[in-house]
PDB file of C-alpha atoms in Angstrom:
ATOM      1  CA  MET R   1      45.320  64.116 145.052  1.00 45.00           C
ATOM      2  CA  ASN R   2      43.996  62.129 142.141  1.00 46.00           C
ATOM      3  CA  CYS R   3      42.804  63.729 138.935  1.00 54.00           C
ATOM      4  CA  CYS R   4      40.797  60.622 138.051  1.00 44.00           C
ATOM      5  CA  PRO R   5      38.300  59.436 140.714  1.00 36.00           C
ATOM      6  CA  ALA R   6      39.193  55.735 140.439  1.00 34.00           C
ATOM      7  CA  ALA R   7      42.965  56.261 140.403  1.00 34.00           C
ATOM      8  CA  SER R   8      45.012  55.109 143.371  1.00 31.00           C
ATOM      9  CA  THR R   9      48.597  54.691 142.115  1.00 35.00           C
ATOM     10  CA  LEU R  10      51.167  56.453 140.014  1.00 39.00           C
ATOM     11  CA  GLN R  11      51.151  53.693 137.408  1.00 41.00           C
ATOM     12  CA  PRO R  12      50.298  55.075 133.972  1.00 41.00           C
ATOM     13  CA  PRO R  13      46.872  54.381 132.466  1.00 40.00           C
ATOM     14  CA  GLN R  14      46.414  53.088 128.960  1.00 41.00           C
ATOM     15  CA  PRO R  15      47.987  55.619 126.585  1.00 50.00           C
ATOM     16  CA  TYR R  16      45.949  58.033 124.544  1.00 49.00           C
ATOM     17  CA  TRP R  17      46.296  57.155 120.860  1.00 47.00           C
ATOM     18  CA  ARG R  18      45.862  59.510 117.953  1.00 47.00           C
ATOM     19  CA  GLN R  19      46.080  56.544 115.578  1.00 41.00           C
ATOM     20  CA  ALA R  20      47.636  53.122 115.404  1.00 37.00           C
ATOM     21  CA  ALA R  21      51.403  53.194 115.692  1.00 38.00           C
ATOM     22  CA  ALA R  22      53.040  53.501 112.282  1.00 38.00           C
ATOM     23  CA  PRO R  23      55.540  50.885 111.101  1.00 38.00           C
ATOM     24  CA  HIS R  24      59.094  51.617 112.194  1.00 36.00           C
ATOM     25  CA  SER R  25      61.172  53.667 109.799  1.00 40.00           C
ATOM     26  CA  GLN R  26      64.505  55.437 109.953  1.00 53.00           C
ATOM     27  CA  LYS R  27      62.745  58.633 110.994  1.00 80.00           C
ATOM     28  CA  LEU R  28      63.333  59.858 114.516  1.00 90.00           C
ATOM     29  CA  THR R  29      60.977  59.395 117.446  1.00 95.00           C
ATOM     30  CA  VAL R  30      60.955  62.297 119.897  1.00 97.00           C
ATOM     31  CA  PHE R  31      59.694  61.620 123.406  1.00 98.00           C
ATOM     32  CA  CYS R  32      58.813  64.991 124.890  1.00 98.00           C
ATOM     33  CA  ASP R  33      57.879  66.171 128.366  1.00 97.00           C
ATOM     34  CA  PHE R  34      54.846  68.436 128.868  1.00 97.00           C
ATOM     35  CA  ASP R  35      55.390  70.918 131.727  1.00 96.00           C
ATOM     36  CA  GLY R  36      58.362  73.087 130.830  1.00 97.00           C
ATOM     37  CA  PRO R  37      58.999  72.212 127.172  1.00 98.00           C
ATOM     38  CA  LEU R  38      55.388  72.776 126.070  1.00 98.00           C
ATOM     39  CA  VAL R  39      53.713  74.566 128.974  1.00 98.00           C
ATOM     40  CA  ASP R  40      54.937  77.440 131.131  1.00 98.00           C
ATOM     41  CA  VAL R  41      53.929  76.662 134.744  1.00 96.00           C
ATOM     42  CA  SER R  42      55.881  79.489 136.382  1.00 97.00           C
ATOM     43  CA  HIS R  43      52.863  81.761 136.918  1.00 98.00           C
ATOM     44  CA  ARG R  44      50.816  78.947 138.477  1.00 97.00           C
ATOM     45  CA  TYR R  45      53.610  77.956 140.827  1.00 97.00           C
ATOM     46  CA  TYR R  46      54.205  81.559 141.898  1.00 98.00           C
ATOM     47  CA  CYS R  47      50.506  82.206 142.464  1.00 98.00           C
ATOM     48  CA  THR R  48      50.367  78.989 144.498  1.00 98.00           C
ATOM     49  CA  TYR R  49      53.284  80.255 146.589  1.00 98.00           C
ATOM     50  CA  GLN R  50      51.554  83.600 147.187  1.00 98.00           C
ATOM     51  CA  LEU R  51      48.243  81.975 148.105  1.00 98.00           C
ATOM     52  CA  GLY R  52      49.989  79.472 150.362  1.00 98.00           C
ATOM     53  CA  LEU R  53      51.629  82.296 152.279  1.00 98.00           C
ATOM     54  CA  ALA R  54      48.375  84.255 152.517  1.00 97.00           C
ATOM     55  CA  ASP R  55      46.463  81.216 153.764  1.00 97.00           C
ATOM     56  CA  THR R  56      49.163  80.423 156.327  1.00 98.00           C
ATOM     57  CA  GLN R  57      49.111  84.005 157.549  1.00 97.00           C
ATOM     58  CA  GLU R  58      45.322  83.871 157.898  1.00 97.00           C
ATOM     59  CA  ILE R  59      45.473  80.589 159.849  1.00 96.00           C
ATOM     60  CA  TYR R  60      47.869  82.108 162.376  1.00 96.00           C
ATOM     61  CA  GLN R  61      45.936  85.384 162.597  1.00 96.00           C
ATOM     62  CA  GLU R  62      42.926  83.357 163.691  1.00 95.00           C
ATOM     63  CA  ARG R  63      45.130  82.001 166.489  1.00 94.00           C
ATOM     64  CA  GLY R  64      46.107  85.506 167.474  1.00 95.00           C
ATOM     65  CA  GLU R  65      49.608  85.317 165.990  1.00 94.00           C
ATOM     66  CA  ILE R  66      50.974  87.875 163.540  1.00 94.00           C
ATOM     67  CA  LEU R  67      53.393  86.594 160.915  1.00 95.00           C
ATOM     68  CA  HIS R  68      55.942  88.977 159.453  1.00 94.00           C
ATOM     69  CA  LEU R  69      56.342  87.687 155.916  1.00 97.00           C
ATOM     70  CA  GLN R  70      58.822  88.672 153.225  1.00 97.00           C
ATOM     71  CA  VAL R  71      57.120  87.696 149.976  1.00 97.00           C
ATOM     72  CA  LEU R  72      59.605  86.874 147.239  1.00 98.00           C
ATOM     73  CA  THR R  73      59.221  88.460 143.823  1.00 98.00           C
ATOM     74  CA  LYS R  74      58.343  86.125 140.973  1.00 98.00           C
ATOM     75  CA  GLU R  75      61.884  86.443 139.627  1.00 97.00           C
ATOM     76  CA  GLN R  76      63.390  85.530 143.011  1.00 98.00           C
ATOM     77  CA  PHE R  77      60.960  82.649 143.500  1.00 98.00           C
ATOM     78  CA  TRP R  78      61.414  81.166 140.024  1.00 97.00           C
ATOM     79  CA  GLN R  79      65.203  81.416 140.157  1.00 97.00           C
ATOM     80  CA  MET R  80      65.116  79.442 143.418  1.00 97.00           C
ATOM     81  CA  LYS R  81      62.845  76.821 141.840  1.00 96.00           C
ATOM     82  CA  GLN R  82      65.158  76.558 138.827  1.00 96.00           C
ATOM     83  CA  ASP R  83      68.142  76.081 141.137  1.00 95.00           C
ATOM     84  CA  ARG R  84      66.086  73.456 142.991  1.00 92.00           C
ATOM     85  CA  VAL R  85      66.230  75.265 146.312  1.00 96.00           C
ATOM     86  CA  PRO R  86      64.141  73.119 148.711  1.00 94.00           C
ATOM     87  CA  ASP R  87      60.604  74.360 149.390  1.00 95.00           C
ATOM     88  CA  VAL R  88      61.467  74.419 153.102  1.00 97.00           C
ATOM     89  CA  GLU R  89      64.208  76.975 152.416  1.00 98.00           C
ATOM     90  CA  ILE R  90      61.881  79.041 150.219  1.00 98.00           C
ATOM     91  CA  ALA R  91      59.427  79.099 153.128  1.00 98.00           C
ATOM     92  CA  MET R  92      62.173  80.145 155.561  1.00 98.00           C
ATOM     93  CA  ARG R  93      63.342  82.945 153.271  1.00 98.00           C
ATOM     94  CA  SER R  94      59.731  84.115 153.178  1.00 98.00           C
ATOM     95  CA  GLY R  95      59.690  84.573 156.965  1.00 97.00           C
ATOM     96  CA  LEU R  96      58.196  81.284 158.113  1.00 97.00           C
ATOM     97  CA  GLN R  97      59.659  79.064 160.797  1.00 96.00           C
ATOM     98  CA  GLY R  98      58.960  75.885 162.700  1.00 96.00           C
ATOM     99  CA  GLU R  99      55.442  74.510 162.376  1.00 97.00           C
ATOM    100  CA  GLN R 100      54.500  77.440 160.135  1.00 97.00           C
ATOM    101  CA  ILE R 101      56.596  75.892 157.358  1.00 98.00           C
ATOM    102  CA  ASN R 102      54.676  72.609 157.497  1.00 97.00           C
ATOM    103  CA  VAL R 103      51.354  74.448 157.403  1.00 97.00           C
ATOM    104  CA  PHE R 104      52.523  76.393 154.341  1.00 98.00           C
ATOM    105  CA  LEU R 105      53.869  73.335 152.488  1.00 97.00           C
ATOM    106  CA  GLN R 106      50.695  71.342 153.128  1.00 96.00           C
ATOM    107  CA  ARG R 107      48.639  74.231 151.805  1.00 97.00           C
ATOM    108  CA  VAL R 108      50.767  74.516 148.652  1.00 96.00           C
ATOM    109  CA  VAL R 109      50.376  70.816 147.822  1.00 93.00           C
ATOM    110  CA  SER R 110      46.621  70.984 148.398  1.00 95.00           C
ATOM    111  CA  ILE R 111      45.973  73.922 146.054  1.00 95.00           C
ATOM    112  CA  VAL R 112      48.630  73.713 143.294  1.00 93.00           C
ATOM    113  CA  ASN R 113      46.391  71.613 141.023  1.00 90.00           C
ATOM    114  CA  GLN R 114      43.095  73.355 141.686  1.00 92.00           C
ATOM    115  CA  PRO R 115      41.269  74.306 138.448  1.00 92.00           C
ATOM    116  CA  ALA R 116      41.533  78.058 139.064  1.00 94.00           C
ATOM    117  CA  LEU R 117      45.319  77.791 139.347  1.00 95.00           C
ATOM    118  CA  LEU R 118      45.708  75.319 136.481  1.00 93.00           C
ATOM    119  CA  GLN R 119      44.149  77.954 134.221  1.00 94.00           C
ATOM    120  CA  LYS R 120      47.219  80.113 134.813  1.00 96.00           C
ATOM    121  CA  ASP R 121      49.382  77.711 132.789  1.00 96.00           C
ATOM    122  CA  LYS R 122      50.122  78.862 129.238  1.00 96.00           C
ATOM    123  CA  MET R 123      51.821  77.407 126.197  1.00 97.00           C
ATOM    124  CA  GLN R 124      55.481  78.263 125.758  1.00 97.00           C
ATOM    125  CA  PRO R 125      56.302  80.634 122.857  1.00 96.00           C
ATOM    126  CA  GLY R 126      56.943  78.855 119.555  1.00 96.00           C
ATOM    127  CA  VAL R 127      55.584  75.467 120.673  1.00 97.00           C
ATOM    128  CA  ASN R 128      52.860  75.269 118.009  1.00 96.00           C
ATOM    129  CA  TRP R 129      55.369  75.977 115.258  1.00 96.00           C
ATOM    130  CA  ALA R 130      57.997  73.606 116.683  1.00 97.00           C
ATOM    131  CA  LEU R 131      55.599  70.656 116.945  1.00 97.00           C
ATOM    132  CA  ALA R 132      54.079  71.301 113.519  1.00 97.00           C
ATOM    133  CA  LEU R 133      57.558  71.535 111.987  1.00 96.00           C
ATOM    134  CA  LEU R 134      58.696  68.225 113.459  1.00 96.00           C
ATOM    135  CA  HIS R 135      55.438  66.458 112.557  1.00 96.00           C
ATOM    136  CA  SER R 136      55.493  67.778 108.993  1.00 95.00           C
ATOM    137  CA  GLN R 137      58.917  66.216 108.450  1.00 93.00           C
ATOM    138  CA  GLY R 138      57.755  62.775 109.538  1.00 92.00           C
ATOM    139  CA  ILE R 139      59.298  62.834 112.992  1.00 94.00           C
ATOM    140  CA  LYS R 140      57.132  60.841 115.394  1.00 95.00           C
ATOM    141  CA  LEU R 141      56.084  62.784 118.500  1.00 97.00           C
ATOM    142  CA  VAL R 142      55.231  60.988 121.730  1.00 98.00           C
ATOM    143  CA  LEU R 143      54.337  62.857 124.920  1.00 98.00           C
ATOM    144  CA  VAL R 144      55.713  61.410 128.160  1.00 97.00           C
ATOM    145  CA  THR R 145      54.639  63.454 131.169  1.00 96.00           C
ATOM    146  CA  LEU R 146      54.179  63.228 134.914  1.00 93.00           C
ATOM    147  CA  ARG R 147      51.153  65.484 134.496  1.00 91.00           C
ATOM    148  CA  CYS R 148      47.776  63.816 134.949  1.00 89.00           C
ATOM    149  CA  GLN R 149      47.131  62.242 131.550  1.00 92.00           C
ATOM    150  CA  SER R 150      43.577  63.556 131.186  1.00 91.00           C
ATOM    151  CA  GLN R 151      44.792  67.111 131.879  1.00 91.00           C
ATOM    152  CA  ALA R 152      47.549  66.852 129.266  1.00 94.00           C
ATOM    153  CA  VAL R 153      45.194  65.447 126.623  1.00 95.00           C
ATOM    154  CA  GLN R 154      42.587  68.140 127.295  1.00 94.00           C
ATOM    155  CA  ILE R 155      45.098  70.998 127.107  1.00 95.00           C
ATOM    156  CA  LEU R 156      46.600  69.685 123.864  1.00 96.00           C
ATOM    157  CA  GLN R 157      43.151  69.227 122.363  1.00 96.00           C
ATOM    158  CA  ASN R 158      42.197  72.766 123.390  1.00 95.00           C
ATOM    159  CA  HIS R 159      45.188  74.069 121.432  1.00 95.00           C
ATOM    160  CA  GLY R 160      44.688  71.750 118.459  1.00 96.00           C
ATOM    161  CA  LEU R 161      47.945  69.916 119.164  1.00 97.00           C
ATOM    162  CA  ALA R 162      46.811  66.450 120.292  1.00 96.00           C
ATOM    163  CA  ARG R 163      46.562  65.314 116.655  1.00 96.00           C
ATOM    164  CA  LEU R 164      50.320  65.791 116.240  1.00 97.00           C
ATOM    165  CA  PHE R 165      51.182  63.132 118.831  1.00 97.00           C
ATOM    166  CA  SER R 166      51.232  59.411 118.107  1.00 96.00           C
ATOM    167  CA  GLY R 167      50.831  58.692 121.812  1.00 96.00           C
ATOM    168  CA  ILE R 168      50.310  60.558 125.080  1.00 96.00           C
ATOM    169  CA  TYR R 169      51.543  58.918 128.281  1.00 96.00           C
ATOM    170  CA  GLY R 170      50.727  60.414 131.671  1.00 94.00           C
ATOM    171  CA  THR R 171      49.978  59.504 135.251  1.00 89.00           C
ATOM    172  CA  GLN R 172      46.720  59.232 137.158  1.00 83.00           C
ATOM    173  CA  ASP R 173      48.067  61.340 140.025  1.00 71.00           C
ATOM    174  CA  SER R 174      47.840  65.116 139.746  1.00 62.00           C
ATOM    175  CA  ASP R 175      50.654  65.598 142.291  1.00 62.00           C
ATOM    176  CA  ALA R 176      53.237  63.555 140.366  1.00 55.00           C
ATOM    177  CA  ALA R 177      54.397  66.474 138.205  1.00 56.00           C
ATOM    178  CA  TYR R 178      54.845  68.730 141.223  1.00 58.00           C
ATOM    179  CA  GLN R 179      56.871  66.065 143.044  1.00 62.00           C
ATOM    180  CA  ASN R 180      58.851  65.135 139.885  1.00 62.00           C
ATOM    181  CA  TYR R 181      59.299  61.385 140.356  1.00 78.00           C
ATOM    182  CA  ALA R 182      62.248  60.216 138.225  1.00 86.00           C
ATOM    183  CA  GLU R 183      61.329  56.544 138.672  1.00 89.00           C
ATOM    184  CA  VAL R 184      57.799  57.075 137.360  1.00 91.00           C
ATOM    185  CA  LYS R 185      59.119  59.030 134.376  1.00 94.00           C
ATOM    186  CA  THR R 186      61.424  56.107 133.563  1.00 95.00           C
ATOM    187  CA  GLN R 187      58.490  53.673 133.749  1.00 93.00           C
ATOM    188  CA  LEU R 188      56.433  55.828 131.411  1.00 95.00           C
ATOM    189  CA  LEU R 189      59.290  56.231 128.939  1.00 96.00           C
ATOM    190  CA  THR R 190      59.952  52.486 128.977  1.00 95.00           C
ATOM    191  CA  LYS R 191      56.331  51.800 128.051  1.00 95.00           C
ATOM    192  CA  ALA R 192      56.334  54.482 125.357  1.00 95.00           C
ATOM    193  CA  ILE R 193      59.498  53.131 123.727  1.00 93.00           C
ATOM    194  CA  ALA R 194      58.160  49.581 123.781  1.00 92.00           C
ATOM    195  CA  GLU R 195      54.995  50.661 121.977  1.00 93.00           C
ATOM    196  CA  HIS R 196      56.467  53.130 119.477  1.00 92.00           C
ATOM    197  CA  CYS R 197      59.832  51.688 118.503  1.00 85.00           C
ATOM    198  CA  SER R 198      60.636  48.431 116.738  1.00 76.00           C
ATOM    199  CA  PRO R 199      62.359  45.625 118.675  1.00 73.00           C
ATOM    200  CA  SER R 200      65.560  46.458 116.785  1.00 75.00           C
ATOM    201  CA  TRP R 201      65.541  50.190 117.607  1.00 77.00           C
ATOM    202  CA  GLN R 202      68.872  51.862 118.164  1.00 78.00           C
ATOM    203  CA  ALA R 203      69.798  54.692 120.518  1.00 72.00           C
ATOM    204  CA  ASP R 204      70.096  57.230 117.708  1.00 77.00           C
ATOM    205  CA  ASP R 205      66.514  56.500 116.585  1.00 87.00           C
ATOM    206  CA  CYS R 206      65.103  58.278 119.660  1.00 93.00           C
ATOM    207  CA  TRP R 207      65.522  61.440 121.714  1.00 96.00           C
ATOM    208  CA  MET R 208      64.123  62.442 125.105  1.00 97.00           C
ATOM    209  CA  VAL R 209      63.351  66.147 125.519  1.00 98.00           C
ATOM    210  CA  GLY R 210      62.563  67.621 128.931  1.00 98.00           C
ATOM    211  CA  ASP R 211      63.364  70.295 131.468  1.00 97.00           C
ATOM    212  CA  THR R 212      64.221  68.367 134.660  1.00 95.00           C
ATOM    213  CA  GLU R 213      66.639  65.807 135.981  1.00 94.00           C
ATOM    214  CA  ALA R 214      63.827  63.219 135.818  1.00 95.00           C
ATOM    215  CA  ASP R 215      63.747  63.538 132.020  1.00 97.00           C
ATOM    216  CA  ILE R 216      67.525  63.287 131.722  1.00 97.00           C
ATOM    217  CA  LEU R 217      67.790  60.323 134.091  1.00 96.00           C
ATOM    218  CA  ALA R 218      64.948  58.485 132.340  1.00 96.00           C
ATOM    219  CA  GLY R 219      66.609  58.889 128.951  1.00 96.00           C
ATOM    220  CA  GLN R 220      69.999  57.851 130.317  1.00 96.00           C
ATOM    221  CA  ALA R 221      68.473  54.794 132.027  1.00 96.00           C
ATOM    222  CA  LEU R 222      67.198  53.653 128.626  1.00 94.00           C
ATOM    223  CA  SER R 223      70.374  54.647 126.758  1.00 93.00           C
ATOM    224  CA  ILE R 224      68.814  57.283 124.505  1.00 95.00           C
ATOM    225  CA  PRO R 225      70.199  60.801 123.960  1.00 97.00           C
ATOM    226  CA  THR R 226      68.649  63.597 125.978  1.00 97.00           C
ATOM    227  CA  ILE R 227      67.988  67.287 125.382  1.00 98.00           C
ATOM    228  CA  ALA R 228      67.478  69.485 128.426  1.00 98.00           C
ATOM    229  CA  LEU R 229      65.559  72.749 128.066  1.00 98.00           C
ATOM    230  CA  THR R 230      66.255  75.849 130.150  1.00 97.00           C
ATOM    231  CA  CYS R 231      62.797  77.380 129.573  1.00 97.00           C
ATOM    232  CA  GLY R 232      61.320  75.189 132.322  1.00 96.00           C
ATOM    233  CA  ILE R 233      61.798  74.622 136.027  1.00 95.00           C
ATOM    234  CA  ARG R 234      65.549  73.947 136.083  1.00 96.00           C
ATOM    235  CA  SER R 235      68.435  76.302 135.394  1.00 96.00           C
ATOM    236  CA  SER R 236      71.154  75.588 132.874  1.00 96.00           C
ATOM    237  CA  GLN R 237      73.669  75.175 135.687  1.00 95.00           C
ATOM    238  CA  ARG R 238      71.452  72.647 137.454  1.00 95.00           C
ATOM    239  CA  LEU R 239      70.788  70.669 134.273  1.00 97.00           C
ATOM    240  CA  ARG R 240      74.478  70.456 133.386  1.00 97.00           C
ATOM    241  CA  GLN R 241      75.099  68.495 136.584  1.00 96.00           C
ATOM    242  CA  PHE R 242      73.176  65.581 135.040  1.00 97.00           C
ATOM    243  CA  GLN R 243      75.135  65.663 131.777  1.00 97.00           C
ATOM    244  CA  PRO R 244      72.380  65.667 129.142  1.00 98.00           C
ATOM    245  CA  THR R 245      73.459  65.111 125.549  1.00 97.00           C
ATOM    246  CA  ARG R 246      72.542  68.694 124.677  1.00 97.00           C
ATOM    247  CA  ILE R 247      71.064  71.794 126.320  1.00 98.00           C
ATOM    248  CA  HIS R 248      68.720  74.133 124.421  1.00 98.00           C
ATOM    249  CA  SER R 249      66.731  77.203 125.399  1.00 97.00           C
ATOM    250  CA  ASP R 250      63.363  76.151 123.961  1.00 97.00           C
ATOM    251  CA  LEU R 251      61.517  73.600 121.849  1.00 97.00           C
ATOM    252  CA  LEU R 252      61.799  75.567 118.622  1.00 97.00           C
ATOM    253  CA  SER R 253      65.604  75.495 118.719  1.00 97.00           C
ATOM    254  CA  VAL R 254      65.355  71.754 119.444  1.00 97.00           C
ATOM    255  CA  ALA R 255      63.092  71.275 116.413  1.00 97.00           C
ATOM    256  CA  HIS R 256      65.612  72.892 114.080  1.00 95.00           C
ATOM    257  CA  TYR R 257      68.440  70.811 115.531  1.00 96.00           C
ATOM    258  CA  LEU R 258      66.518  67.522 115.297  1.00 95.00           C
ATOM    259  CA  LEU R 259      65.527  68.205 111.701  1.00 92.00           C
ATOM    260  CA  GLY R 260      69.225  68.261 110.892  1.00 89.00           C
ATOM    261  CA  VAL R 261      69.766  65.046 112.850  1.00 84.00           C
ATOM    262  CA  SER R 262      66.858  63.383 111.031  1.00 76.00           C
ATOM    263  CA  GLN R 263      68.194  64.366 107.618  1.00 73.00           C
ATOM    264  CA  GLN R 264      71.656  63.084 108.474  1.00 69.00           C
ATOM    265  CA  SER R 265      70.192  59.825 109.780  1.00 61.00           C
ATOM    266  CA  TRP R 266      68.280  59.360 106.536  1.00 54.00           C
ATOM    267  CA  VAL R 267      71.480  59.915 104.523  1.00 53.00           C
ATOM    268  CA  ASN R 268      73.398  57.433 106.676  1.00 56.00           C
ATOM    269  CA  HIS R 269      70.783  54.748 106.091  1.00 53.00           C
ATOM    270  CA  GLN R 270      70.814  55.082 102.293  1.00 51.00           C
TER     271      GLN R 270
END
């Protein structure tokens, strides 16, 4: 499902620019994911799950079949998502079986990015302060997300945050974030680094911040340190399996840590 009518692939469009890229300095560049670090999608995903079950039940009622569902609580559902329990198993634990599971999964994919459900997303606590703090100290912020680029730009503009980013890189496919394609994230990050870092950039000039294995793997593929956040769609235990450089609970704690890193980097380059 494309968020832009002319889009047909997962290749990123031209990046959104706040201004021309600044000359390279010893200041850090932070490449940050959108869903998870900045935006809490848990309510949208749970509502999608509930609606998917209700729609599946209605489809089978029309066929004269009664489904006996066991609807998970939000806490149960989100813990399973954070532990990356397959959607098929979530469906089974909810009382579905056989063809019913496919009907449910198809329904979930078709509605998860509908406008009414997208409105259930909300900014994570402390994000405004964290971004403003990093920006005020000269740290370059670049958004690298699997979310549809136009959606990410619009949400950031609505919250007055787009101006803090030197670049915003996203996809043209609204399903990419839900599917979490590590390869596409790596492609986006590669492009972002090429356009925001000097040819002589070093690994300690950049950080990748995200909440999934795709973010960690993308950073590792490009040899830059990674920070995994537990406030998103993966648990701490799951994230540790991919050996990120650091694990933090939220973006504000990351901001305070990176300010220390930036100051130390400046001292080392004097």
